[in-house]
Amino acid sequence: DLLTGNEAARLLGEAIGKPDLQWHVISDEEARKGMTAAGLPPLIVSNLVELYSSLHSGELAKGYERQRPEKLGPTKLKDFVPVFVSAYHQKNS
């Protein structure tokens, strides 16, 4: 699927009874602090911050757009929703 963050959040949020769920972009520094506080190793934190930063800036999509497949795969986010809902309820029960 090619969905925006808000589209994915809405689809998943509706499935778990949180229809107002939203996608929020956080700064690189907020991401760095959160991952460091969670105990991730510094190298992984740096690499993930770089990855997410390139995603949000559009840099990561440039290569994809140059070599975009003619046809996307058959699995869509809506197909994954039941699996997500099951895992979500197991964790939150």
PDB file of C-alpha atoms in Angstrom:
ATOM      1  CA  ASP A   1       0.000   0.000   0.000  1.00  0.00           C
ATOM      2  CA  LEU A   2       1.012   3.560  -0.565  1.00  0.00           C
ATOM      3  CA  LEU A   3      -0.697   5.363   2.289  1.00  0.00           C
ATOM      4  CA  THR A   4       0.145   8.492   4.199  1.00  0.00           C
ATOM      5  CA  GLY A   5       0.890   8.196   7.892  1.00  0.00           C
ATOM      6  CA  ASN A   6      -2.491   9.701   8.705  1.00  0.00           C
ATOM      7  CA  GLU A   7      -4.297   7.258   6.420  1.00  0.00           C
ATOM      8  CA  ALA A   8      -2.580   4.303   8.112  1.00  0.00           C
ATOM      9  CA  ALA A   9      -3.255   5.717  11.587  1.00  0.00           C
ATOM     10  CA  ARG A  10      -6.930   6.213  10.749  1.00  0.00           C
ATOM     11  CA  LEU A  11      -7.296   2.663   9.406  1.00  0.00           C
ATOM     12  CA  LEU A  12      -5.581   1.086  12.426  1.00  0.00           C
ATOM     13  CA  GLY A  13      -7.224   3.464  14.901  1.00  0.00           C
ATOM     14  CA  GLU A  14     -10.707   2.681  13.671  1.00  0.00           C
ATOM     15  CA  ALA A  15      -9.985  -1.046  13.970  1.00  0.00           C
ATOM     16  CA  ILE A  16      -8.981  -0.774  17.649  1.00  0.00           C
ATOM     17  CA  GLY A  17     -11.703   1.652  18.677  1.00  0.00           C
ATOM     18  CA  LYS A  18      -9.556   4.791  18.487  1.00  0.00           C
ATOM     19  CA  PRO A  19     -10.960   6.585  15.446  1.00  0.00           C
ATOM     20  CA  ASP A  20      -9.157   9.811  16.340  1.00  0.00           C
ATOM     21  CA  LEU A  21      -5.696   8.184  16.223  1.00  0.00           C
ATOM     22  CA  GLN A  22      -3.279  10.472  14.394  1.00  0.00           C
ATOM     23  CA  TRP A  23       0.187  10.271  12.928  1.00  0.00           C
ATOM     24  CA  HIS A  24       2.575  12.747  14.541  1.00  0.00           C
ATOM     25  CA  VAL A  25       6.015  13.519  13.190  1.00  0.00           C
ATOM     26  CA  ILE A  26       8.534  14.206  15.934  1.00  0.00           C
ATOM     27  CA  SER A  27      11.877  15.949  15.635  1.00  0.00           C
ATOM     28  CA  ASP A  28      15.111  14.028  15.231  1.00  0.00           C
ATOM     29  CA  GLU A  29      16.108  15.119  18.736  1.00  0.00           C
ATOM     30  CA  GLU A  30      12.850  13.850  20.256  1.00  0.00           C
ATOM     31  CA  ALA A  31      13.329  10.525  18.475  1.00  0.00           C
ATOM     32  CA  ARG A  32      16.950  10.330  19.635  1.00  0.00           C
ATOM     33  CA  LYS A  33      15.989  11.035  23.260  1.00  0.00           C
ATOM     34  CA  GLY A  34      13.149   8.510  23.222  1.00  0.00           C
ATOM     35  CA  MET A  35      15.178   5.693  21.713  1.00  0.00           C
ATOM     36  CA  THR A  36      18.127   6.409  24.018  1.00  0.00           C
ATOM     37  CA  ALA A  37      15.809   6.418  27.040  1.00  0.00           C
ATOM     38  CA  ALA A  38      14.430   3.050  25.870  1.00  0.00           C
ATOM     39  CA  GLY A  39      17.963   1.640  25.990  1.00  0.00           C
ATOM     40  CA  LEU A  40      18.761   1.285  22.289  1.00  0.00           C
ATOM     41  CA  PRO A  41      22.487   1.250  21.492  1.00  0.00           C
ATOM     42  CA  PRO A  42      23.864   4.599  20.231  1.00  0.00           C
ATOM     43  CA  LEU A  43      24.742   3.265  16.757  1.00  0.00           C
ATOM     44  CA  ILE A  44      21.209   1.946  16.223  1.00  0.00           C
ATOM     45  CA  VAL A  45      19.745   5.221  17.503  1.00  0.00           C
ATOM     46  CA  SER A  46      21.888   7.220  15.058  1.00  0.00           C
ATOM     47  CA  ASN A  47      21.021   4.970  12.135  1.00  0.00           C
ATOM     48  CA  LEU A  48      17.286   5.040  12.889  1.00  0.00           C
ATOM     49  CA  VAL A  49      17.278   8.818  13.309  1.00  0.00           C
ATOM     50  CA  GLU A  50      19.037   9.134   9.941  1.00  0.00           C
ATOM     51  CA  LEU A  51      16.540   6.731   8.324  1.00  0.00           C
ATOM     52  CA  TYR A  52      13.460   8.479   9.707  1.00  0.00           C
ATOM     53  CA  SER A  53      14.883  11.898   8.889  1.00  0.00           C
ATOM     54  CA  SER A  54      15.379  10.876   5.252  1.00  0.00           C
ATOM     55  CA  LEU A  55      11.855   9.486   5.201  1.00  0.00           C
ATOM     56  CA  HIS A  56      10.341  12.743   6.467  1.00  0.00           C
ATOM     57  CA  SER A  57      12.472  14.960   4.220  1.00  0.00           C
ATOM     58  CA  GLY A  58      11.500  12.967   1.115  1.00  0.00           C
ATOM     59  CA  GLU A  59      15.097  11.955   0.413  1.00  0.00           C
ATOM     60  CA  LEU A  60      14.359   8.243   0.980  1.00  0.00           C
ATOM     61  CA  ALA A  61      11.484   8.293  -1.524  1.00  0.00           C
ATOM     62  CA  LYS A  62      13.637   9.602  -4.366  1.00  0.00           C
ATOM     63  CA  GLY A  63      15.202   6.210  -5.066  1.00  0.00           C
ATOM     64  CA  TYR A  64      11.853   4.472  -4.756  1.00  0.00           C
ATOM     65  CA  GLU A  65      10.238   6.885  -7.183  1.00  0.00           C
ATOM     66  CA  ARG A  66      13.036   6.311  -9.725  1.00  0.00           C
ATOM     67  CA  GLN A  67      12.528   2.533  -9.568  1.00  0.00           C
ATOM     68  CA  ARG A  68       8.893   2.303  -8.542  1.00  0.00           C
ATOM     69  CA  PRO A  69       7.363  -1.059  -9.469  1.00  0.00           C
ATOM     70  CA  GLU A  70       4.655  -1.068 -12.101  1.00  0.00           C
ATOM     71  CA  LYS A  71       2.464  -3.193  -9.857  1.00  0.00           C
ATOM     72  CA  LEU A  72       2.440  -3.207  -6.062  1.00  0.00           C
ATOM     73  CA  GLY A  73       2.308  -6.428  -4.065  1.00  0.00           C
ATOM     74  CA  PRO A  74      -1.020  -8.053  -3.245  1.00  0.00           C
ATOM     75  CA  THR A  75      -0.929  -7.481   0.538  1.00  0.00           C
ATOM     76  CA  LYS A  76      -2.564  -4.263   1.646  1.00  0.00           C
ATOM     77  CA  LEU A  77      -2.654  -2.678   5.098  1.00  0.00           C
ATOM     78  CA  LYS A  78      -6.359  -3.514   5.364  1.00  0.00           C
ATOM     79  CA  ASP A  79      -5.373  -7.202   5.000  1.00  0.00           C
ATOM     80  CA  PHE A  80      -3.012  -6.845   7.977  1.00  0.00           C
ATOM     81  CA  VAL A  81      -5.544  -5.080  10.216  1.00  0.00           C
ATOM     82  CA  PRO A  82      -7.018  -8.296  11.748  1.00  0.00           C
ATOM     83  CA  VAL A  83      -3.523  -9.473  12.736  1.00  0.00           C
ATOM     84  CA  PHE A  84      -2.752  -6.071  14.235  1.00  0.00           C
ATOM     85  CA  VAL A  85      -6.041  -5.968  16.142  1.00  0.00           C
ATOM     86  CA  SER A  86      -5.435  -9.419  17.622  1.00  0.00           C
ATOM     87  CA  ALA A  87      -1.901  -8.498  18.756  1.00  0.00           C
ATOM     88  CA  TYR A  88      -3.091  -5.143  20.093  1.00  0.00           C
ATOM     89  CA  HIS A  89      -5.831  -6.744  22.197  1.00  0.00           C
ATOM     90  CA  GLN A  90      -3.483  -9.459  23.516  1.00  0.00           C
ATOM     91  CA  LYS A  91      -0.987  -6.834  24.655  1.00  0.00           C
ATOM     92  CA  ASN A  92      -3.632  -4.547  26.150  1.00  0.00           C
ATOM     93  CA  SER A  93      -5.785  -7.093  27.947  1.00  0.00           C
TER      94      SER A  93
END
